[in-house]
XYZ file of C-alpha atoms in Angstrom:
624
model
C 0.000 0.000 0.000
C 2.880 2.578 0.844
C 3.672 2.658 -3.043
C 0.404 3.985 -3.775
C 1.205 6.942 -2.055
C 3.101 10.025 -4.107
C 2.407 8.770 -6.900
C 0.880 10.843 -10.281
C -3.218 11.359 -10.325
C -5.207 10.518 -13.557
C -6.936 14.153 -13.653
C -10.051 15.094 -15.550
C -10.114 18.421 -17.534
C -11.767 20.164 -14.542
C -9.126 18.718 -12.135
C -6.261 19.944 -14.458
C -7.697 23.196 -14.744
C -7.977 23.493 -10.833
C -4.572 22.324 -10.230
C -3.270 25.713 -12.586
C -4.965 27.823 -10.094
C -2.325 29.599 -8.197
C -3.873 30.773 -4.086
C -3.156 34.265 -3.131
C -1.164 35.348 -0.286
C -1.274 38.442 1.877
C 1.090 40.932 1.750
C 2.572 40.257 5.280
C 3.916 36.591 3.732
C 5.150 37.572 0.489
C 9.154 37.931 0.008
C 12.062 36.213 1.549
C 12.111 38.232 4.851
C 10.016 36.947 7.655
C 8.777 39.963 10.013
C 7.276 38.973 13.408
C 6.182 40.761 15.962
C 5.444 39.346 19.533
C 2.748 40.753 21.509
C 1.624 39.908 25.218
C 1.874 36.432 26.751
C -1.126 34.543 25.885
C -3.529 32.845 28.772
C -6.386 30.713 28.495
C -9.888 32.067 28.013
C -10.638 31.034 31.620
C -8.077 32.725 34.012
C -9.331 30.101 36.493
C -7.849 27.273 34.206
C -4.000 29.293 33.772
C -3.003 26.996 37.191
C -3.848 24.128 35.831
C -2.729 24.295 32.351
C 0.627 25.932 33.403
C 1.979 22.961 35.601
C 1.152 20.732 32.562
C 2.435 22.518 30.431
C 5.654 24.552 32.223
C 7.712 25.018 28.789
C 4.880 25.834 26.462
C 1.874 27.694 28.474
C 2.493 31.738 28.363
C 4.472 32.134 25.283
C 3.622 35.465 23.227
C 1.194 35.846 20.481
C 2.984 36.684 16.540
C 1.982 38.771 14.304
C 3.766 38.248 10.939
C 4.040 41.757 9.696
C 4.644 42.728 5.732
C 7.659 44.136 4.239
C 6.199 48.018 4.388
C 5.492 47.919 8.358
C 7.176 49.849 10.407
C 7.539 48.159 14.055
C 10.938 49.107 15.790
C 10.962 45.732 17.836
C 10.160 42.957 15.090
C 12.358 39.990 14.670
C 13.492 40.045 11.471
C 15.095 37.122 9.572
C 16.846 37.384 6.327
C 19.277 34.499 7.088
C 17.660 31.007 6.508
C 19.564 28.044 6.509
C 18.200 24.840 5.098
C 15.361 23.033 7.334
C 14.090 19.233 7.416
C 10.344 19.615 8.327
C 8.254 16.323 8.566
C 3.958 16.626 7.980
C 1.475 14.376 9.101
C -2.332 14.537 8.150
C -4.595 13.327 11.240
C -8.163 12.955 11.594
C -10.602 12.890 8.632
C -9.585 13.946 5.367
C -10.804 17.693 4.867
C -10.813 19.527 1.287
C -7.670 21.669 1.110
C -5.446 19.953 3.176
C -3.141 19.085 0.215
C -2.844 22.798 -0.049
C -1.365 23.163 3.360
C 1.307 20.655 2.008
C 1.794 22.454 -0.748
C 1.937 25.906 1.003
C 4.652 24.938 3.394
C 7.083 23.351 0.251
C 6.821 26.431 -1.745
C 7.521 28.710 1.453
C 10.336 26.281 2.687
C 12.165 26.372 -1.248
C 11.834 30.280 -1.442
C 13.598 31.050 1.740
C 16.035 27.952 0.819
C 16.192 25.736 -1.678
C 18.311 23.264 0.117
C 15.305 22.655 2.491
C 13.259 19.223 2.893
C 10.147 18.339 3.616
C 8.703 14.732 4.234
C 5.581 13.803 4.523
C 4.717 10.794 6.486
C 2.830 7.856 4.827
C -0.445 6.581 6.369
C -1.012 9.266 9.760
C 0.192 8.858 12.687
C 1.102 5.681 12.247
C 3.484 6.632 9.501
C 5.039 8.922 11.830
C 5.806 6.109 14.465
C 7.278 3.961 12.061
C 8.498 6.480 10.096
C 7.301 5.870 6.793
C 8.246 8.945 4.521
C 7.873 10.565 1.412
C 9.838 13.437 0.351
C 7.771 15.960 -1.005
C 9.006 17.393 -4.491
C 7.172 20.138 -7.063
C 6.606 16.760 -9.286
C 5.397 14.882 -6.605
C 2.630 18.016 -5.029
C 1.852 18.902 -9.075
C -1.204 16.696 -9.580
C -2.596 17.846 -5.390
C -2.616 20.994 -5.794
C -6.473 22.253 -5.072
C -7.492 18.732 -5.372
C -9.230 17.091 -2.250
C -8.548 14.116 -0.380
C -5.648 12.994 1.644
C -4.417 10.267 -0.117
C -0.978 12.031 -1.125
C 0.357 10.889 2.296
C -2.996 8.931 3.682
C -4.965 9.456 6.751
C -5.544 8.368 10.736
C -8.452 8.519 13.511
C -5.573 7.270 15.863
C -4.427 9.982 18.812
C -0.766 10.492 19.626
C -1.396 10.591 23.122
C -0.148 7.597 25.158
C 3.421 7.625 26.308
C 4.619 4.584 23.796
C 3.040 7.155 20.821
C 4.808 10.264 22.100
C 8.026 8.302 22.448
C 8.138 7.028 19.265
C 6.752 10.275 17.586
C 10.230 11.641 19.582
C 12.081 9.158 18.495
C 11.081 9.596 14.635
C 11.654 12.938 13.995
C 15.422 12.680 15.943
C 16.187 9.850 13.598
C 15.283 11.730 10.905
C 16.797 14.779 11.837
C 14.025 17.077 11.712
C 14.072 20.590 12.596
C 10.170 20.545 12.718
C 6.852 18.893 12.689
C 3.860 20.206 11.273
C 0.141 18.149 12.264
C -2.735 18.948 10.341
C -5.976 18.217 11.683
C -8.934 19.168 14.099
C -9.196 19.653 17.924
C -7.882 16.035 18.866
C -4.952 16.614 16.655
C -3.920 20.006 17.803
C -4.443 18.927 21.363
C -1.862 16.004 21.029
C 0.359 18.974 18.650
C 0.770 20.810 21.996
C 1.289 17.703 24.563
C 4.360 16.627 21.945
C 5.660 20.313 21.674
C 5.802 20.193 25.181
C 7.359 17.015 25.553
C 9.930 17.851 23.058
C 10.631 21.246 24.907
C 11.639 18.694 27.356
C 14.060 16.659 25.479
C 15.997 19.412 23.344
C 17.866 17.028 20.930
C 21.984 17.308 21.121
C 24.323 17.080 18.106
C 27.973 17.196 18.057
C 27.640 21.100 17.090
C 24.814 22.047 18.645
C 21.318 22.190 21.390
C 18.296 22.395 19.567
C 14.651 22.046 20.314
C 12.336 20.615 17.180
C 9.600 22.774 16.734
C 6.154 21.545 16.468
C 3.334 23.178 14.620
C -0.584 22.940 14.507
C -2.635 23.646 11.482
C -6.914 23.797 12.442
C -7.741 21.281 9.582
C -11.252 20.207 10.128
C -14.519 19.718 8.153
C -16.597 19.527 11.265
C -15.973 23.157 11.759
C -15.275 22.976 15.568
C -11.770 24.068 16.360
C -13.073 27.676 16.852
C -11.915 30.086 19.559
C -10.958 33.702 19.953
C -7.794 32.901 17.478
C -9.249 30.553 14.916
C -12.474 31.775 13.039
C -13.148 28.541 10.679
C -11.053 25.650 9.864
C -10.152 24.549 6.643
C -12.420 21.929 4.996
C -15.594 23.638 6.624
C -16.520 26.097 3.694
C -16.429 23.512 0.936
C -18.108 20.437 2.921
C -20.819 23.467 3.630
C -21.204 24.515 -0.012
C -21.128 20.998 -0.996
C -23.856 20.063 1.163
C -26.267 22.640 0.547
C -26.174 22.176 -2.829
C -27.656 18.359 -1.995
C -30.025 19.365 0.409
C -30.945 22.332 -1.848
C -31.902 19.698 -4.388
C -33.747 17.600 -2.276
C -35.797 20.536 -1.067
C -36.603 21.107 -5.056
C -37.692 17.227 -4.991
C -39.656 17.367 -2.120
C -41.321 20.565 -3.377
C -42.315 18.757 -6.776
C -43.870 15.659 -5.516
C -45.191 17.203 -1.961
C -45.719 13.770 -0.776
C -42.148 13.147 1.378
C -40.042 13.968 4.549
C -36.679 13.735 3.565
C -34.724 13.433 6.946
C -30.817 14.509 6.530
C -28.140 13.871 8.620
C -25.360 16.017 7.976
C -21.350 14.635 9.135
C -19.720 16.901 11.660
C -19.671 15.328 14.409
C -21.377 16.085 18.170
C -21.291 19.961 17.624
C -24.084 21.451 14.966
C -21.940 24.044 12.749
C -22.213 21.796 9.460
C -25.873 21.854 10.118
C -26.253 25.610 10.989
C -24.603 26.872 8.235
C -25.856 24.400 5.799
C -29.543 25.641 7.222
C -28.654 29.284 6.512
C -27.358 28.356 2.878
C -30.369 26.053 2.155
C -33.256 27.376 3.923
C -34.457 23.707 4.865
C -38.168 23.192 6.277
C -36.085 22.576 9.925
C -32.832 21.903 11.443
C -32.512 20.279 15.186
C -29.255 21.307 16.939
C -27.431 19.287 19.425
C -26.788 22.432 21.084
C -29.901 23.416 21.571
C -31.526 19.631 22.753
C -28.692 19.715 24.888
C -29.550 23.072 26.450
C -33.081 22.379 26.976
C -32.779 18.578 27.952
C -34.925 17.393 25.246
C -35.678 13.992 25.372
C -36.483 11.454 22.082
C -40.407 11.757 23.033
C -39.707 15.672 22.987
C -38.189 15.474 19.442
C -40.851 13.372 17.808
C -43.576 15.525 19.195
C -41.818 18.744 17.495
C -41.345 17.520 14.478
C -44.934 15.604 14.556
C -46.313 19.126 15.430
C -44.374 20.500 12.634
C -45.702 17.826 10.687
C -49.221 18.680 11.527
C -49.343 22.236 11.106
C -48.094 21.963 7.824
C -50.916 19.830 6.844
C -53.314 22.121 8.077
C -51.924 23.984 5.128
C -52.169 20.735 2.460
C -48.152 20.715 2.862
C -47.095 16.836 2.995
C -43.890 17.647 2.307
C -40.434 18.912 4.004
C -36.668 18.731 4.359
C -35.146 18.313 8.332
C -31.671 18.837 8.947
C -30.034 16.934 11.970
C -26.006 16.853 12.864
C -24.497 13.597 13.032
C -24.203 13.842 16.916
C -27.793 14.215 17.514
C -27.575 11.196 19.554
C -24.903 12.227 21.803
C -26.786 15.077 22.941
C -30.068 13.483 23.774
C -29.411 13.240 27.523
C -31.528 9.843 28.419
C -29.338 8.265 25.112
C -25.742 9.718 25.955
C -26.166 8.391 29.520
C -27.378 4.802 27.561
C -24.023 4.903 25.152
C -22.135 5.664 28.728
C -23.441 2.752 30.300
C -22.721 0.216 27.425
C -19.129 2.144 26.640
C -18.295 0.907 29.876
C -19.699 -2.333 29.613
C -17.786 -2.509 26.546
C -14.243 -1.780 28.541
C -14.593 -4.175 31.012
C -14.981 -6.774 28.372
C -18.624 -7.533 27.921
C -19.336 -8.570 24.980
C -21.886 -7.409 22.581
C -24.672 -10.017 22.772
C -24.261 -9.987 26.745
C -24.537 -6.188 27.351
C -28.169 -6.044 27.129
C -28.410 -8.407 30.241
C -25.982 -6.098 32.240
C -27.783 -2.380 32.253
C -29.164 -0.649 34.576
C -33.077 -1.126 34.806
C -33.923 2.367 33.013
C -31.033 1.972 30.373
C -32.337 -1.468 29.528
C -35.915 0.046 29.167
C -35.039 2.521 27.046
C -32.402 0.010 24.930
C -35.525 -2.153 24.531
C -37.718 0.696 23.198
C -35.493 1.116 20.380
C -36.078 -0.331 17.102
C -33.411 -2.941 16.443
C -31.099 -1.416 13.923
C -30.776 1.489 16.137
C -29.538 -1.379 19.124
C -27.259 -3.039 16.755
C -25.598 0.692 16.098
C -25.188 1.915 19.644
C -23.209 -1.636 20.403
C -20.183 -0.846 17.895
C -16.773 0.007 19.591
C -16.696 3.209 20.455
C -13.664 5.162 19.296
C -10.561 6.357 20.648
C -12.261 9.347 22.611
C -14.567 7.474 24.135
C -17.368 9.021 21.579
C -19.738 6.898 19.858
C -19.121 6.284 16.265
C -21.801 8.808 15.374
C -21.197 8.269 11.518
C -22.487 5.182 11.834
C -25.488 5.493 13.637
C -28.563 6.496 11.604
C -30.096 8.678 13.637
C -31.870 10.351 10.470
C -33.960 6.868 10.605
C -34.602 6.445 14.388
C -36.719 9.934 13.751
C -38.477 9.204 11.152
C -39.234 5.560 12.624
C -40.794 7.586 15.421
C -42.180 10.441 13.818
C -44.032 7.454 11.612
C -45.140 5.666 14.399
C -46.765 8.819 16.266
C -48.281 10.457 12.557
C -50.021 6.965 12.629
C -51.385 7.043 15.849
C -52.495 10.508 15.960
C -54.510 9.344 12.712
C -55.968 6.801 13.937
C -57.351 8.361 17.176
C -58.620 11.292 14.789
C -55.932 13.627 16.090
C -54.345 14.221 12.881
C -57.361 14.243 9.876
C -54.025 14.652 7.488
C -52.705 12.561 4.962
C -50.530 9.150 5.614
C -46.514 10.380 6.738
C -43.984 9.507 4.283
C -40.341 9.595 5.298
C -36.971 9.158 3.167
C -33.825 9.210 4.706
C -30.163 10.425 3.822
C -26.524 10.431 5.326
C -24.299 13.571 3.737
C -21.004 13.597 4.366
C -18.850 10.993 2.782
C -19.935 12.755 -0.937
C -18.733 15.992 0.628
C -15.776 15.348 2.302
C -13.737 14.088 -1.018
C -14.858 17.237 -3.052
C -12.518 19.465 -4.974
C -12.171 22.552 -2.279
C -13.766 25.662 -2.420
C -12.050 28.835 -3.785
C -11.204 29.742 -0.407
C -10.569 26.311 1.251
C -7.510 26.342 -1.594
C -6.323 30.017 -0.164
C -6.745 29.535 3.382
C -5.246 25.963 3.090
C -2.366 27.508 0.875
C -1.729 30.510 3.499
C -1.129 28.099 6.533
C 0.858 26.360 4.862
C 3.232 29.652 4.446
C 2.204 30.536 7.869
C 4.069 27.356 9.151
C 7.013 28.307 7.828
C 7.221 31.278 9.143
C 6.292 29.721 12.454
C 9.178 27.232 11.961
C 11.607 30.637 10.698
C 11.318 31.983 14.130
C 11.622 28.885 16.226
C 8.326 29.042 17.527
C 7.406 25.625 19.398
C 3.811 24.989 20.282
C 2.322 27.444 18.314
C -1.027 27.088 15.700
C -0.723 28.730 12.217
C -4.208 31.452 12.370
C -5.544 34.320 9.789
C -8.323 36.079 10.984
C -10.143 38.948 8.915
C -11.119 36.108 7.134
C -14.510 37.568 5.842
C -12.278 40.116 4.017
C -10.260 39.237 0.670
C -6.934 38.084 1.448
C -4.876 41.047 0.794
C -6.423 42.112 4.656
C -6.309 38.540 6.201
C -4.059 39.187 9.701
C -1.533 35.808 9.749
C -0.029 34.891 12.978
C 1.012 32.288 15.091
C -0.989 31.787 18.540
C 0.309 29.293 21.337
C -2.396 26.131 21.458
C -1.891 25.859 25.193
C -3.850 29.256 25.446
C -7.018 27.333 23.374
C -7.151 25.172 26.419
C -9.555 24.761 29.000
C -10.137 22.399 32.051
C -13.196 20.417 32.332
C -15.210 20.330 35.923
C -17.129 17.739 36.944
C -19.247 18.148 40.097
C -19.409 15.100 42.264
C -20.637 14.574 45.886
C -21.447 18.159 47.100
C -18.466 20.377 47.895
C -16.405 17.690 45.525
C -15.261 18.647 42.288
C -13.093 16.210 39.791
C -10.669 18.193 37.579
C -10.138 16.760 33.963
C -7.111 17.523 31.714
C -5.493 20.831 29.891
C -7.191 20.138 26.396
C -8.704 22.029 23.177
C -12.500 21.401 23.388
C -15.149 21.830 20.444
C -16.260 24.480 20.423
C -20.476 24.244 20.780
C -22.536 26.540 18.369
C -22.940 29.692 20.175
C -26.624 30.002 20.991
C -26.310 33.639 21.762
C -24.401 34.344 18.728
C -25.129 35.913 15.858
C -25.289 33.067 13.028
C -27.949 31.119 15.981
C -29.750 34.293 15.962
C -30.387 34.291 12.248
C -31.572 31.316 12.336
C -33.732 31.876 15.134
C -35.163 35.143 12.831
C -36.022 33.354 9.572
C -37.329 30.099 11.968
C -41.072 30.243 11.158
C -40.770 31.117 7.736
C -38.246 28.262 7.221
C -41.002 25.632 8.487
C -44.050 27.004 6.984
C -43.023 29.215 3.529
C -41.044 26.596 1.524
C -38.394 29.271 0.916
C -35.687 26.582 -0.490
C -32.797 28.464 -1.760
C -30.398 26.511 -4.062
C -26.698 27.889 -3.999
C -26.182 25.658 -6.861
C -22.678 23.604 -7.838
C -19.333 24.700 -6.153
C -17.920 27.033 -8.216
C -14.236 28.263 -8.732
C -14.608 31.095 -10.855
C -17.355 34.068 -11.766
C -20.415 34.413 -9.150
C -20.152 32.710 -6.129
C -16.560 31.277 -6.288
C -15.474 34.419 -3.578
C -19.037 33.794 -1.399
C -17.991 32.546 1.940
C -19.792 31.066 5.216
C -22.567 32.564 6.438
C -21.697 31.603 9.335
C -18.119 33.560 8.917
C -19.386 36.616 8.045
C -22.026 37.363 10.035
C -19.994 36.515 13.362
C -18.139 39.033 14.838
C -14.639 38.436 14.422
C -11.049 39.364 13.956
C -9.733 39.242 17.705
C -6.216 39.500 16.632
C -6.772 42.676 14.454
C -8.185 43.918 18.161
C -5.878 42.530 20.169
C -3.317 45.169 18.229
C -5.779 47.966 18.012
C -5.905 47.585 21.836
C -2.132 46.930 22.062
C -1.565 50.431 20.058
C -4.102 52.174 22.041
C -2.403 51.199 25.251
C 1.071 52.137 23.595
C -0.732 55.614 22.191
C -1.736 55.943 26.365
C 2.337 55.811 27.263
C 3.428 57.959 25.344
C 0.757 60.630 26.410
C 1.121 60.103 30.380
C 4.418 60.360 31.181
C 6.801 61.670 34.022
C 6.394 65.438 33.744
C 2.549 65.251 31.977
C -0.208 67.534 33.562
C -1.596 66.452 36.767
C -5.461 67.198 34.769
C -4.183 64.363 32.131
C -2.759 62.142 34.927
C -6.320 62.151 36.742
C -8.220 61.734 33.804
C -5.800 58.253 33.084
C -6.352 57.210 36.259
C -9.983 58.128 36.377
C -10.542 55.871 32.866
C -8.164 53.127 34.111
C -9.649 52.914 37.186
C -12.827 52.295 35.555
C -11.762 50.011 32.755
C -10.001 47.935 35.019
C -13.358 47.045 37.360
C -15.247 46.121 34.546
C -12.760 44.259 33.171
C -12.172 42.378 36.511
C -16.260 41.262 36.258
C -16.113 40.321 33.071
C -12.950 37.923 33.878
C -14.752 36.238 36.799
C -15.901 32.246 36.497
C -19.242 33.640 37.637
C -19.507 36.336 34.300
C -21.846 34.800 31.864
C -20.039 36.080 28.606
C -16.769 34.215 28.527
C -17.903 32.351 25.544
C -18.681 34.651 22.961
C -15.940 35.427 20.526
């Protein structure tokens, strides 16, 4: 299988005419001279979690943000590096293949053969796996020439498998000395990055030695994600997100035209993206489907299975009243997870499953009201929630049709409510669908092929200034890429530290680790949603975004989601940093004792509101 890997693609005309496309980059990455400016120590978005984080993290946690900075800019402290001598980089791809991650590949060669042609990069063969046994292929301009803009992973290949236990980390250690490696870039989602940081960390530890020389081997995390969940106040989207969106609605969009011209079916859709509900919130605002059901939201308002089918049998019913028999619901792919009476069912039989039960003895072995509710279930549904979970302990969501289970009970109840005269409609017809393996293998978006591209630069700049630790980020990313802001921001300060309440007055502390981030149901892109709701159900307002495309309208049209969000900490975090430098240079030893009151006046305030809004107890922390 390893001699599959590298070699040439058979392209079609389209294909060919992609890979001629050439990204753009901002202004701040072009040239040989990397510019970087540090600002202040970073710390975690929960100043109660810094403790924590910091003793796990003593080499790594509190490093500066960078801000790469173009040729033009005139900053009196920036590092600046003209001098680059020839590097040996090693990539990995982790997690599930996302469009545009060949672009991050190919962003980091060209940036690593500009600054020095000497450089090397390999790329290890198979994930993570290929990294332990170091498998490698170097990457060449004939080797990327038939990737570039195309989708998939399978220049290197792909892994679901964590580099987490001490055996992985060793041998990840061990690989990259034996290959002599001045860096390692990971590209993947929040599982990835997480294990990114616990390897910088550990190779902060273990600087390497050579006859000449101490050096540390940089290590480098790119957000690389379809599920669109490694978000936080320094990463807006992920690559892979826009064109698995676009993708997407263009399918639903068509069923929605279907179920419009026969108005006789319920086409239930269950979009891939894991437990959070992004995929399915922005696919909702490109699409304008009938509804959409967000884990988020049954998870805020404990909604139950017999609380979903009676929504969407109400639904159901009031559209009839209307002589609608039709509709298109949207559900993420882990629905399941967040209904609370089933999460606390996979729990039970997870466990089960690690203490060796097998599968055709766990039934006997739950709890009275797990077995209940196991028994309720209609038996393909069973046979689903008894598969292995995976290496996080999560269910394998992709796998369980939860698009079915619905419309098995939405069925069962339209039927019943008919028969007791309830519902004077016509029969309930249901058709089901899974989205997300046709997506994820697309040709990327416009912008999943510059964003993709631009990390990949972004790395080596990362990698220029020695930078262990760090993520590769652009935000301004709603703006065309002559404005995006690239930078560097240390992944220990993404963390945060779980709490668990136990007996009362007990509290059990989890570990320092990047978290999905939820869909923010006070934000903006929830409350557009939450605006356009009723005409959604009842108005058949199907838009249809049509095909991807790569060139004339809509090839520059981003996520809804992205734009409407409000965005760009980075650009704020040095519009803040300037105003703060703009306040020391005006009150100074010998300034008026009127402007000295007034700065302490302002300060005085600014600094008690600011100590609020930092407290555990301040109900904003989460907004970005």
């Amino acid at each position: 299988m390893d001699s599959d890997y590298g070699i040439p693609r058979e392209l079609s005309d389209l294909q060919k005419l992609r890979s001629t496309y050439q990204p753009q980059l901002p202004p701040c990455l072009e040239g040989t001279t990397v510019r970087v400016e540090f600002g202040d120590t970073a710390t975690s978005l929960d100043p109660t979690d810094s403790h924590t984080i910091s003793r796990s993290f003593p080499n790594t946690y509190g490093q500066p943000l960078a801000h790469f900075l173009r040729a033009t800019a005139k900053v009196p402290d920036a590092q600046i590096i003209t001098e680059h001598s020839a590097m040996r980089v090693g990539i990995v791809f982790c997690g599930r293949q996302s469009p545009g991650g060949h672009n991050v590949i190919w962003g980091l060669l060209k940036a690593l053969k500009i600054h020095n042609p000497q450089s090397t990069l390999l790329g290890f063969l198979g994930g993570s796996e290929g990294l332990f046994a170091q498998k490698t292929l170097e990457i060449t301009d004939d080797i990327i020439a038939t990737y570039k803009n195309q989708g998939g992973y399978d220049l290197l290949g792909r892994t679901k498998d964590q580099i987490r236990t001490t055996e992985q980390v060793k041998a990840a250690l061990t690989a990259c000395k034996d290959l002599k490696l001045d860096g390692l870039v990971i590209v993947g989602g929040v599982t990835s990055n997480a294990d990114a940081a616990q390897l910088a960390e550990t190779f902060a530890e273990a600087k390497c030695t050579t006859k000449n020389k101490s050096f540390e081997i940089v290590v480098v995390g790119v957000p690389v994600t379809l599920n669109g969940d490694l978000k936080n106040q320094f990463v807006e989207t992920n690559v892979g997100f826009d064109t698995i969106c676009k993708v997407n609605s263009q399918l639903i969009s068509n069923v929605c035209t279907d179920a419009l011209s026969a108005e006789k079916y319920y086409y239930f859709i269950r979009l891939m993206g894991r437990k959070q509900s992004h995929v399915a919130l922005e696919c909702t605002l490109q699409s304008h489907p009938n509804m959409v059901i967000l884990g988020e939201e049954v998870a805020a308002s404990k909604l139950t299975l017999f609380d979903l089918t009676t929504q969407i049998c109400d639904a159901v019913q009031t559209r009839a009243e209307r002589d609608k028999y039709h509709g298109v619901i949207l559900l993420p792919e882990g629905l399941i997870e967040s209904i609370p009476e089933v999460y606390a069912l996979l729990k039970e039989i997870h466990g089960l499953i690690r203490l060796g039960v097998s599968v055709d003895n766990i039934s006997s072995q739950l709890s009275p009201w797990a077995s209940a509710l196991f028994e309720f279930l209609p038996p393909f549904i069973k046979k689903q929630l008894l598969l292995h979970p995976e290496s996080d302990d999560s269910a394998q969501l992709s796998q369980i049709e939860t698009e079915k289970l619905l419309a098995h009970l939405v069925e069962a109840e339209m039927n019943k409510r008919l028969k007791e005269g309830t519902y004077k409609g016509k029969k309930f017809n249901a058709i089901c669908h899974f989205f997300g393996y046709q997506a994820r293998g697309s040709l990327p978006s416009k912008f999943d092929c510059d964003y993709a591209y631009v990390l990949g630069h972004i790395c080596y700049h990362i990698l220029a200034a020695g930078l262990n630790g760090y993520m590769a980020t652009v935000t301004n990313l709603k703006n065309p890429v002559n404005k995006w802001r690239c930078g560097a921001a240390p992944i220990t300060a993404m963390m945060t530290v779980k709490r668990w309440s136990q007996n009362p007055g007990a509290t059990s502390i989890g570990k320092p680790a990047i978290h999905p981030a939820n869909v923010d149901l006070r934000g903006k892109a929830y409350e557009l949603l939450r605006q356009n709701a009723t005409k959604f159900l009842m108005d058949d307002v199907y838009r249809n975004p049509g095909p991807l495309q790569f060139d004339g309208p809509g090839a520059d049209s981003k996520a809804v989601t992205l734009c409407v969000e409000d965005q760009d900490y980075m650009g704020r975090i040095k519009k803040l940093q300037e105003y703060l430098d703009k306040v020391r240079t005006i009150v100074k030893p010998g300034c008026s004792q009127e402007v000295l009151k007034a700065a302490l006046s302002v300060m005085a305030s600014v600094t008690d509101v600011l100590s609020v809004m930092s407290s555990p107890s301040f109900g904003g922390q989460g907004s970005l």
